[in-house]
Tab-separated table of C-alpha atoms in Angstrom:
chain	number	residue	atom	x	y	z
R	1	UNK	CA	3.368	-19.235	7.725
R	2	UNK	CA	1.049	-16.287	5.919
R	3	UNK	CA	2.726	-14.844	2.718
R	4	UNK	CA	-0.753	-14.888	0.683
R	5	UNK	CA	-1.669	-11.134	1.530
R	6	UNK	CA	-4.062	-10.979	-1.321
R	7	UNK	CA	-6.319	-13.103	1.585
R	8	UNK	CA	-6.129	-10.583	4.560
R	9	UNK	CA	-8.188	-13.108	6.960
R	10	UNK	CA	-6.224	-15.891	6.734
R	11	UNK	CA	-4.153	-15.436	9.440
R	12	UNK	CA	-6.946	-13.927	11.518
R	13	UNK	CA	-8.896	-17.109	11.120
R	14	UNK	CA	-5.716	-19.567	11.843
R	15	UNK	CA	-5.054	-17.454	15.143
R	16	UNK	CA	-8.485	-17.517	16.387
R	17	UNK	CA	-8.299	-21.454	15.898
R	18	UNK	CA	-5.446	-21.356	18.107
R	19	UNK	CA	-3.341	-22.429	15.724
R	20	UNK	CA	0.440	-20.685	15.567
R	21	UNK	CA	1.169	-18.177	13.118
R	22	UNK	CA	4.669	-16.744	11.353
R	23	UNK	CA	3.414	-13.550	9.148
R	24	UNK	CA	5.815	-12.995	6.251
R	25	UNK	CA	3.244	-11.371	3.709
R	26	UNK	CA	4.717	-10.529	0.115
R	27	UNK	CA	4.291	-6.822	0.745
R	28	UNK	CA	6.516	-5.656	2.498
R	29	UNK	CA	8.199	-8.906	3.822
R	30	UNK	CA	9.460	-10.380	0.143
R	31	UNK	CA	12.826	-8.572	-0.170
R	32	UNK	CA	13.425	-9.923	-3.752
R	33	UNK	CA	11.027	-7.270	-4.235
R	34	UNK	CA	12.692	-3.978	-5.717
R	35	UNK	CA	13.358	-1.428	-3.206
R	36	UNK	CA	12.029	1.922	-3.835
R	37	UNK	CA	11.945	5.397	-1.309
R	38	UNK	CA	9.024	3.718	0.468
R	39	UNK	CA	10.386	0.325	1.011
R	40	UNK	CA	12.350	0.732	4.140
R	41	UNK	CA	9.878	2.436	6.679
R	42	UNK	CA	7.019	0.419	5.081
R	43	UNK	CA	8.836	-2.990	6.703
R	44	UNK	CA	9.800	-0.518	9.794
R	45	UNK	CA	6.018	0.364	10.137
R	46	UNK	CA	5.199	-2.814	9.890
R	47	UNK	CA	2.728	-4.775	12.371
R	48	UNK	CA	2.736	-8.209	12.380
R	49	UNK	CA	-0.626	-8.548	14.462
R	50	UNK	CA	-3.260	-8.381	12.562
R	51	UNK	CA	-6.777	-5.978	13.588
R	52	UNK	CA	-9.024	-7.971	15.074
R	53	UNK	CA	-7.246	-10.355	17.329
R	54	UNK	CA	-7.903	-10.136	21.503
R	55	UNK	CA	-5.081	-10.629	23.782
R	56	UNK	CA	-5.313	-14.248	23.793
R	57	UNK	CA	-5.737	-14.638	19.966
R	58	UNK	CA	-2.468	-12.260	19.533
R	59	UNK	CA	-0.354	-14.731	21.625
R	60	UNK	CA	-0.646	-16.979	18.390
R	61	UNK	CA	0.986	-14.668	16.318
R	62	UNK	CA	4.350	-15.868	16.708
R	63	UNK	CA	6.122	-13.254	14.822
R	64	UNK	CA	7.800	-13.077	10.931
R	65	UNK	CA	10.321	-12.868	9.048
R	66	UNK	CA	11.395	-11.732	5.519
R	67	UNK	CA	12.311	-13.865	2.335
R	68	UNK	CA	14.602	-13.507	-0.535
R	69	UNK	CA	14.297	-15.765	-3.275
R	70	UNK	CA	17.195	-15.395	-5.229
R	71	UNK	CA	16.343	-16.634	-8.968
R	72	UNK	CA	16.825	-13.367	-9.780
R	73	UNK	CA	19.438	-11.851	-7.611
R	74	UNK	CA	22.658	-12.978	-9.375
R	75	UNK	CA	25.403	-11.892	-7.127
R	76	UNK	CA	26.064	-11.692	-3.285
R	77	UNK	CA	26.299	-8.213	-3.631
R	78	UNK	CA	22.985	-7.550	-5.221
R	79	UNK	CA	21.699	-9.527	-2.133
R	80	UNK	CA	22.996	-7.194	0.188
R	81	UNK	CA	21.563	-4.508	-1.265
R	82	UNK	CA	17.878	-6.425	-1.494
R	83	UNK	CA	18.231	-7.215	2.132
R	84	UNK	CA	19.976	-4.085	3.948
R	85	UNK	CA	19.187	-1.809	5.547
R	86	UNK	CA	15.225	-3.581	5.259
R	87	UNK	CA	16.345	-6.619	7.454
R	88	UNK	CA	17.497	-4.057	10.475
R	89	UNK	CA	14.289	-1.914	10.400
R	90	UNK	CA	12.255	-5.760	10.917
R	91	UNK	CA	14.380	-6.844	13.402
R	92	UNK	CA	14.113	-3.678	15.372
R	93	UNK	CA	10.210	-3.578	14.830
R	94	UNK	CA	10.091	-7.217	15.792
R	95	UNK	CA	12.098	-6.784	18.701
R	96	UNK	CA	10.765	-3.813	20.235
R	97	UNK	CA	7.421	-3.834	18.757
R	98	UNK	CA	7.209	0.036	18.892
R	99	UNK	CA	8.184	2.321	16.299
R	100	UNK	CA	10.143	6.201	16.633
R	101	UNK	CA	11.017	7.448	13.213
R	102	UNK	CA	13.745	9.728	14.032
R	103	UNK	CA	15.187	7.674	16.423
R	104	UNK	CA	15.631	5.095	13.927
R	105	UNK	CA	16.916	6.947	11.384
R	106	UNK	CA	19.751	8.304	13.712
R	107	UNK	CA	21.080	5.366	14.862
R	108	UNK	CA	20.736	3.706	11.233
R	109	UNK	CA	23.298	6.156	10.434
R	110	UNK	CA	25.813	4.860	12.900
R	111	UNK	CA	24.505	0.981	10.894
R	112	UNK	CA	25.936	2.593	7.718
R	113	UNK	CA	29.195	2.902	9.367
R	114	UNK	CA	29.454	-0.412	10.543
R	115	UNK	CA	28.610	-2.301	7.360
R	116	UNK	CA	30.905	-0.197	5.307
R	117	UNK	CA	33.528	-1.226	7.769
R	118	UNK	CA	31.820	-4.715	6.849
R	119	UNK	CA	32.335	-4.547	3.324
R	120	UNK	CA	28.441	-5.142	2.674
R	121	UNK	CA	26.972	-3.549	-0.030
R	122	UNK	CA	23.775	-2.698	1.296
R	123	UNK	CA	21.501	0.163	-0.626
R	124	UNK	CA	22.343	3.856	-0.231
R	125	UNK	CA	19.659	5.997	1.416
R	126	UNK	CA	17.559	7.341	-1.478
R	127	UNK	CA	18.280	11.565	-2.702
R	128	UNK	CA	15.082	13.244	-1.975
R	129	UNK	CA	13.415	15.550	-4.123
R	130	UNK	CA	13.626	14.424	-7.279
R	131	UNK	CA	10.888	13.511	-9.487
R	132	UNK	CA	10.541	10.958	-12.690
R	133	UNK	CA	8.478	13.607	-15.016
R	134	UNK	CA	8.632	16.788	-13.917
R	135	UNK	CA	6.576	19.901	-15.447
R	136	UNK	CA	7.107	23.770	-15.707
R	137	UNK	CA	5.860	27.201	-17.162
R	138	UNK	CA	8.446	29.104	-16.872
R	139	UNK	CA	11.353	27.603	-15.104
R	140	UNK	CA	12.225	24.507	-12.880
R	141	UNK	CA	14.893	24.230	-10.128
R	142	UNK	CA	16.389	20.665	-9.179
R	143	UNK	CA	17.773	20.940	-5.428
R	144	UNK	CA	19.118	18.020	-3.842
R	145	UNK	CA	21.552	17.053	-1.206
R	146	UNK	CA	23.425	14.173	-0.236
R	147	UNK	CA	21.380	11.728	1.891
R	148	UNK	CA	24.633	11.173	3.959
R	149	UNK	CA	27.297	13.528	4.994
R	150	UNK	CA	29.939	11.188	2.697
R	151	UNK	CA	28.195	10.442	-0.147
R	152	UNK	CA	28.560	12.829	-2.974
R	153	UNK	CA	26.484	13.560	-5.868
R	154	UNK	CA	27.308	13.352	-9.815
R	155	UNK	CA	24.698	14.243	-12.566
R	156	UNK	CA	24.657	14.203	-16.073
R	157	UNK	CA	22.610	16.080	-18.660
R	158	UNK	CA	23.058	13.767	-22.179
R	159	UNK	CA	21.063	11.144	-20.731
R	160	UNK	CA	24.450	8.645	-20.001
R	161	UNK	CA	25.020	7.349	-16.873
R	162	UNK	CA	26.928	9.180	-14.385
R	163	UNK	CA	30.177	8.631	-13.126
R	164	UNK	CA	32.831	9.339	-10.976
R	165	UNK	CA	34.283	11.608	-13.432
R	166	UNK	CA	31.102	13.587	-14.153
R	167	UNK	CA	30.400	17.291	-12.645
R	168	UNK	CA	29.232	17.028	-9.157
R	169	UNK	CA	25.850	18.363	-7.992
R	170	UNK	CA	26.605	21.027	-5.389
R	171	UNK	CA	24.304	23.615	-5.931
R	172	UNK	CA	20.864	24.399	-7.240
R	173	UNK	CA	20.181	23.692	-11.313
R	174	UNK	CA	17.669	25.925	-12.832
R	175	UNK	CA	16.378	24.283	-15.891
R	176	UNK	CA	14.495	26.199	-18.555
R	177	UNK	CA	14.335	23.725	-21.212
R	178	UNK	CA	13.409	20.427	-22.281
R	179	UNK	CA	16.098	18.572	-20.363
R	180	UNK	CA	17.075	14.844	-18.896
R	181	UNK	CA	18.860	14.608	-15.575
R	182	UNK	CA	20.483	11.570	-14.737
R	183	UNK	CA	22.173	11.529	-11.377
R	184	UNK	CA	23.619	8.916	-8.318
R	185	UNK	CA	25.393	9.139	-4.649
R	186	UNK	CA	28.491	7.797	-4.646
R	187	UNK	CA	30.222	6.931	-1.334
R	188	UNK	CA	34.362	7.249	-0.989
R	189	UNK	CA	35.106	3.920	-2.197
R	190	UNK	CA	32.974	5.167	-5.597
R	191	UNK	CA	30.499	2.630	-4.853
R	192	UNK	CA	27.445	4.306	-6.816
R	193	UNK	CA	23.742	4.220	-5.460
R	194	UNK	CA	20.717	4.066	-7.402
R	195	UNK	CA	20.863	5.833	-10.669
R	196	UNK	CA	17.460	9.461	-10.769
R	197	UNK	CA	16.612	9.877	-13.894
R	198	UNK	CA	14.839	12.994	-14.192
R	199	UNK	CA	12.491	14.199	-17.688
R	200	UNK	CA	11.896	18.211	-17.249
R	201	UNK	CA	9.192	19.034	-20.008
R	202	UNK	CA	8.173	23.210	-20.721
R	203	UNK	CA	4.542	23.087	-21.688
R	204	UNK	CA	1.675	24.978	-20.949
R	205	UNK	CA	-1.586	24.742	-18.880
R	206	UNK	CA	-4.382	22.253	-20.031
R	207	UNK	CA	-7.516	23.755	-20.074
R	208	UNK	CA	-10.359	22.836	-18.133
R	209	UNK	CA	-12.821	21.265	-19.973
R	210	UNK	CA	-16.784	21.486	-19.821
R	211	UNK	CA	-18.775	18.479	-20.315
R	212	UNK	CA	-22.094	17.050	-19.568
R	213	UNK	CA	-22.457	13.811	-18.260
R	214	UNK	CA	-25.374	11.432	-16.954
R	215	UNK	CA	-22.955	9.682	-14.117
R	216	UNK	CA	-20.503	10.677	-11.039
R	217	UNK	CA	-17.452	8.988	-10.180
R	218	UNK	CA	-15.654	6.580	-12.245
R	219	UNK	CA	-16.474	3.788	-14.827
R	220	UNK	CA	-14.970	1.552	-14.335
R	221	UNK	CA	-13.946	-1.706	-17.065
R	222	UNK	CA	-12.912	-5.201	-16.099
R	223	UNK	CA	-11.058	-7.615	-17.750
R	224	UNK	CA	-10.652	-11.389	-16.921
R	225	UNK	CA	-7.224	-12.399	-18.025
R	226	UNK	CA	-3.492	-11.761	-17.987
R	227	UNK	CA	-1.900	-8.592	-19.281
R	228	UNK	CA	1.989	-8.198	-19.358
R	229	UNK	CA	0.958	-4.027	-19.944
R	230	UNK	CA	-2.011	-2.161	-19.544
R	231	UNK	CA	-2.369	-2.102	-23.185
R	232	UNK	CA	-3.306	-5.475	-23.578
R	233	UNK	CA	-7.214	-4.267	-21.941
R	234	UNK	CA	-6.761	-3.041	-26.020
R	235	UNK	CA	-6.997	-6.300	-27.413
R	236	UNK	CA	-9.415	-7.784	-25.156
R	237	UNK	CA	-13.384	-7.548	-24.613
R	238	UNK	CA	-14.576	-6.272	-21.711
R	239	UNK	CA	-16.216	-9.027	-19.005
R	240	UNK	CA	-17.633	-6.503	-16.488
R	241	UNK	CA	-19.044	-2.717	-16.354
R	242	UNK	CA	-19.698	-0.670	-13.415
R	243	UNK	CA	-19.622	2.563	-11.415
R	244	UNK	CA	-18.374	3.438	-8.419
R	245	UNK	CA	-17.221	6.781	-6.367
R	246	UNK	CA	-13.665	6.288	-6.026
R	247	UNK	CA	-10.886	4.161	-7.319
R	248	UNK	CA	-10.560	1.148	-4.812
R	249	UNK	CA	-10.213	-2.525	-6.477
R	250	UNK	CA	-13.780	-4.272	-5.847
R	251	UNK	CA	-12.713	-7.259	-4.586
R	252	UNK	CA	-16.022	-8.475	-4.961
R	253	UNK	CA	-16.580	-8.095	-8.779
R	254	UNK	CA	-12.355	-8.211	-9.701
R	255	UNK	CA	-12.795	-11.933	-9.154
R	256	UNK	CA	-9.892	-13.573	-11.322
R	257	UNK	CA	-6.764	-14.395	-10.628
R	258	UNK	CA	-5.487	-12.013	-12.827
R	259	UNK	CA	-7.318	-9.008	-14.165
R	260	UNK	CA	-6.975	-5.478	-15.547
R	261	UNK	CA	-9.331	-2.301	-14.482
R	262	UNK	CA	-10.000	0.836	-16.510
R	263	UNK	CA	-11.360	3.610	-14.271
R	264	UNK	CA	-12.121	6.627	-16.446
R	265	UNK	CA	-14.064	10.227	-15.552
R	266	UNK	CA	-12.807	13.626	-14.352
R	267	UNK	CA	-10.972	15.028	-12.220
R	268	UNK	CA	-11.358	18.156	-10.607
R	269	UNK	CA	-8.467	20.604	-9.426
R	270	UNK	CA	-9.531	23.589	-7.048
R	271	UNK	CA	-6.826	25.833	-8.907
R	272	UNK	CA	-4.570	26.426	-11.726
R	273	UNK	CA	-1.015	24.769	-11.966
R	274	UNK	CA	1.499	22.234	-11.647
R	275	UNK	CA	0.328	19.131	-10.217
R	276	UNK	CA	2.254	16.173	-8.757
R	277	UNK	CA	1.072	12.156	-9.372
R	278	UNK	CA	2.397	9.635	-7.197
R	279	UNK	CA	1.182	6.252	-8.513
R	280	UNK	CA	1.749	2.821	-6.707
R	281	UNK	CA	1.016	-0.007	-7.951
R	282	UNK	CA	1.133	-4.119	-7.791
R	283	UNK	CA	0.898	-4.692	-10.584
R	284	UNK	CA	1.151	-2.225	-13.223
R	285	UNK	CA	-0.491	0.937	-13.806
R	286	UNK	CA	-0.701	4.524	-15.669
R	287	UNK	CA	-2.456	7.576	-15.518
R	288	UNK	CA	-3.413	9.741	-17.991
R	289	UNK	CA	-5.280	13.205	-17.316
R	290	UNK	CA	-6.444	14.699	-20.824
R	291	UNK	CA	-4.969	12.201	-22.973
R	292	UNK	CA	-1.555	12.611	-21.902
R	293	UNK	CA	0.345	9.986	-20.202
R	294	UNK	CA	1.363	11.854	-16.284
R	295	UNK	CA	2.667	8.516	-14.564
R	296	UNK	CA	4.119	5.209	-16.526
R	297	UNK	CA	4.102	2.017	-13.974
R	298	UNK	CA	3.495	-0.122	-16.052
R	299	UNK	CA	4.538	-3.790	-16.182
R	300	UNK	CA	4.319	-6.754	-13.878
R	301	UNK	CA	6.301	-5.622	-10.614
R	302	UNK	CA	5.618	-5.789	-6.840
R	303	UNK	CA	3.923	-2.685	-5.269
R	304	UNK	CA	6.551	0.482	-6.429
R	305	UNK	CA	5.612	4.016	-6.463
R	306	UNK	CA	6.458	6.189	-9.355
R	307	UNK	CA	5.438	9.969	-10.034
R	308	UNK	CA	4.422	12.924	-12.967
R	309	UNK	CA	3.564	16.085	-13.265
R	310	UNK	CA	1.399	18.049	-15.187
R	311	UNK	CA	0.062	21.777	-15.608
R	312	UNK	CA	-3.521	22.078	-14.918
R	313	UNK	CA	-6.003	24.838	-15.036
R	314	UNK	CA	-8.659	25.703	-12.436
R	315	UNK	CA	-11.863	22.483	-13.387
R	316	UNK	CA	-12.300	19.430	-14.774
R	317	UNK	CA	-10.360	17.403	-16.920
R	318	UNK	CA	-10.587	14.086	-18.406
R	319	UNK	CA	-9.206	11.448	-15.970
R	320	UNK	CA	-8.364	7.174	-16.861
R	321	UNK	CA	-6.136	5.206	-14.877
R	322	UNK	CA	-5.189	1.906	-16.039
R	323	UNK	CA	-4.686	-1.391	-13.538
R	324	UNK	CA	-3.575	-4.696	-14.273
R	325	UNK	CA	-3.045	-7.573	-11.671
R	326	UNK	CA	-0.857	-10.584	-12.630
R	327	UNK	CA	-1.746	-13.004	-9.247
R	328	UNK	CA	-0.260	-13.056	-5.809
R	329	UNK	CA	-1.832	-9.565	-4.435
R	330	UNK	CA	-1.892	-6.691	-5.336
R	331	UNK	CA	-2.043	-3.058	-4.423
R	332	UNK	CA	-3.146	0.443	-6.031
R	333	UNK	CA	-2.716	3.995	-4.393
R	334	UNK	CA	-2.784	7.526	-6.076
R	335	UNK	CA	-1.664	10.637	-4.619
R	336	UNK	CA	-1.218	14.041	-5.195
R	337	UNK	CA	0.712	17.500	-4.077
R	338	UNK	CA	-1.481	20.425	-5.553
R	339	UNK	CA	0.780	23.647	-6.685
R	340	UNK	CA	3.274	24.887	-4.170
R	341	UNK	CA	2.514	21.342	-2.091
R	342	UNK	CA	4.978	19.031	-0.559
R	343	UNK	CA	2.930	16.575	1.132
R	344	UNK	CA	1.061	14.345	-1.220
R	345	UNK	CA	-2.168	13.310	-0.054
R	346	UNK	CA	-4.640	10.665	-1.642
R	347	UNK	CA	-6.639	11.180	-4.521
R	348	UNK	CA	-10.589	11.332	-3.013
R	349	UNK	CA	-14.016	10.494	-3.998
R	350	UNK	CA	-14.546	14.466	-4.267
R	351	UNK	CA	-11.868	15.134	-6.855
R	352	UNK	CA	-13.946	12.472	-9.106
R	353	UNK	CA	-17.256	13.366	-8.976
């Protein structure tokens, strides 16, 4: 059985032994794990046969499963909602070992029907288009929808939770303020989904800023050790220096168990405004651009994404992303949506130069 995913060859290497292989790696096959938007097509897009492997070798692979362990989970209904609807997407990429997104997604719709009429508590299809920080000039609009035809929306803007009794959101909000947004999809029986909280903030561009510099890329900082934050690289000296274009973990000089990385340079944005950060990490992990903190995800967590905004002008501004890795594997991805963008795309080598 492979769960160690922080050693990618291992089950390469077992299969090519002809020995017989059950892949259950932590991410995305751990289902203790918190569930976030991602969580449900990254187990439905999963492969479990590994690159490299011919025909032969492949035939070792004898499939996977998932795992919950449940020190945490307290009740059977927060098990449910670990496990569905993530164990139906691996069961239907297991047993069909193809994937059609839409196809899916339609008949999971019909699932949702059945396990209400089942009584199990799985999680509610996440509301889409809502951010964690979110940044404007002028004015922002929050537009959302239910993500099924009986759920219904509440919100509430003095930071409590909502509830059935709050207003329900039907129709566009225009914010033009400093403001906190907390809403959930509840289904008929008043069952409530996870709980968006939203931070609008009205600022102002940051300026560019022009500075001369002897190096390209990102410095990067290592530290040996455990960190429960990112701030505890503070009280630490640093074991290793480098450079490097882009910012990918080098497995090769990241040697401990458990380490923390400070990448720090500029980044460069092809024109002015509102930018969108979508940080995921396993560990923890936040960004700052120009000294202000655009995505918190911090903390010692399995592979989650979280997101920011912030105005930008036209150049380059100062860029550090923090990284800490507790043991067990780990993963670190930024992306971003440039102004008037809806699909993020990674951060590249370019923007850091």
């Amino acid at each position: 059985m492979y769960w160690r995913s922080w050693v990618p060859k291992a089950p390469i290497i077992a299969a090519k032994k002809g020995n017989k292989v059950i892949m259950t790696p932590g991410n995305p096959l751990y289902f203790d794990a918190i569930p976030d938007k991602n969580s449900l097509m990254n187990v439905y897009h999963f492969n479990p046969i590994p690159a490299g492997l011919n025909k032969e070798q492949a035939a070792n692979i004898l499939g996977a499963q998932a795992n919950s362990w449940t020190e945490y989970i307290p009740t059977t209904n927060r098990l449910e909602y670990m496990e569905y609807p993530r164990m139906l997407a691996l069961a239907e990429v297991l047993w069909t070992a193809k994937t059609n997104d839409s196809s899916f997604m339609h008949r999971l719709n019909k699932q949702y029907v059945r396990m209400d009429k089942m009584h199990i508590h799985y999680r509610l299809p996440d509301i889409e288009g809502t951010l964690q920080n979110n940044a404007f000039l002028d004015s922002a609009v929050l537009n959302v929808y239910p993500p099924k035809e009986d759920l219904v929306i509440h919100y509430t803007t003095d930071e409590k939770t909502p509830e059935l009794t709050d207003p329900v959101l039907d129709h566009p909000l225009v914010i033009k303020s400093d403001k906190v947004i907390k809403l959930a999809a509840f289904t008929p029986a008043g069952i409530r989904g996870d709980i968006y909280t939203c931070h609008y903030t009205k600022t102002t561009l940051s300026p560019a800023v022009m500075v001369k510099r002897n190096y390209t890329g990102m410095n990067v900082s290592y530290y040996a050790g455990q960190f429960k934050t990112v701030k505890g690289m503070d009280q630490k000296a640093v074991t290793q220096k480098w450079n490097q274009p882009d910012l990918s973990v080098d497995a090769q000089k990241a040697t401990a168990g458990a380490f923390g990385l400070r990448y720090s340079g500029l980044i460069t944005v092809p024109t002015s405004g509102i930018y969108t950060f979508y940080l995921t990490a396993d560990d923890g992990a936040v960004l700052t651009i120009d000294n202000k903190t655009v995505v918190d995800n911090d903390g010692l967590h399995s592979a989650v994404e979280k997101n920011g905004q912030i105005a930008l002008e036209k150049g380059h501004h100062f860029f550090k992303l923090d990284f800490i890795e507790g043991g067990g594997g780990y993963k670190l991805q930024l992306k971003y949506a440039g102004p008037g963008e809806n699909t993020p795309q990674l951060v590249t080598a370019d923007m850091l130069r």
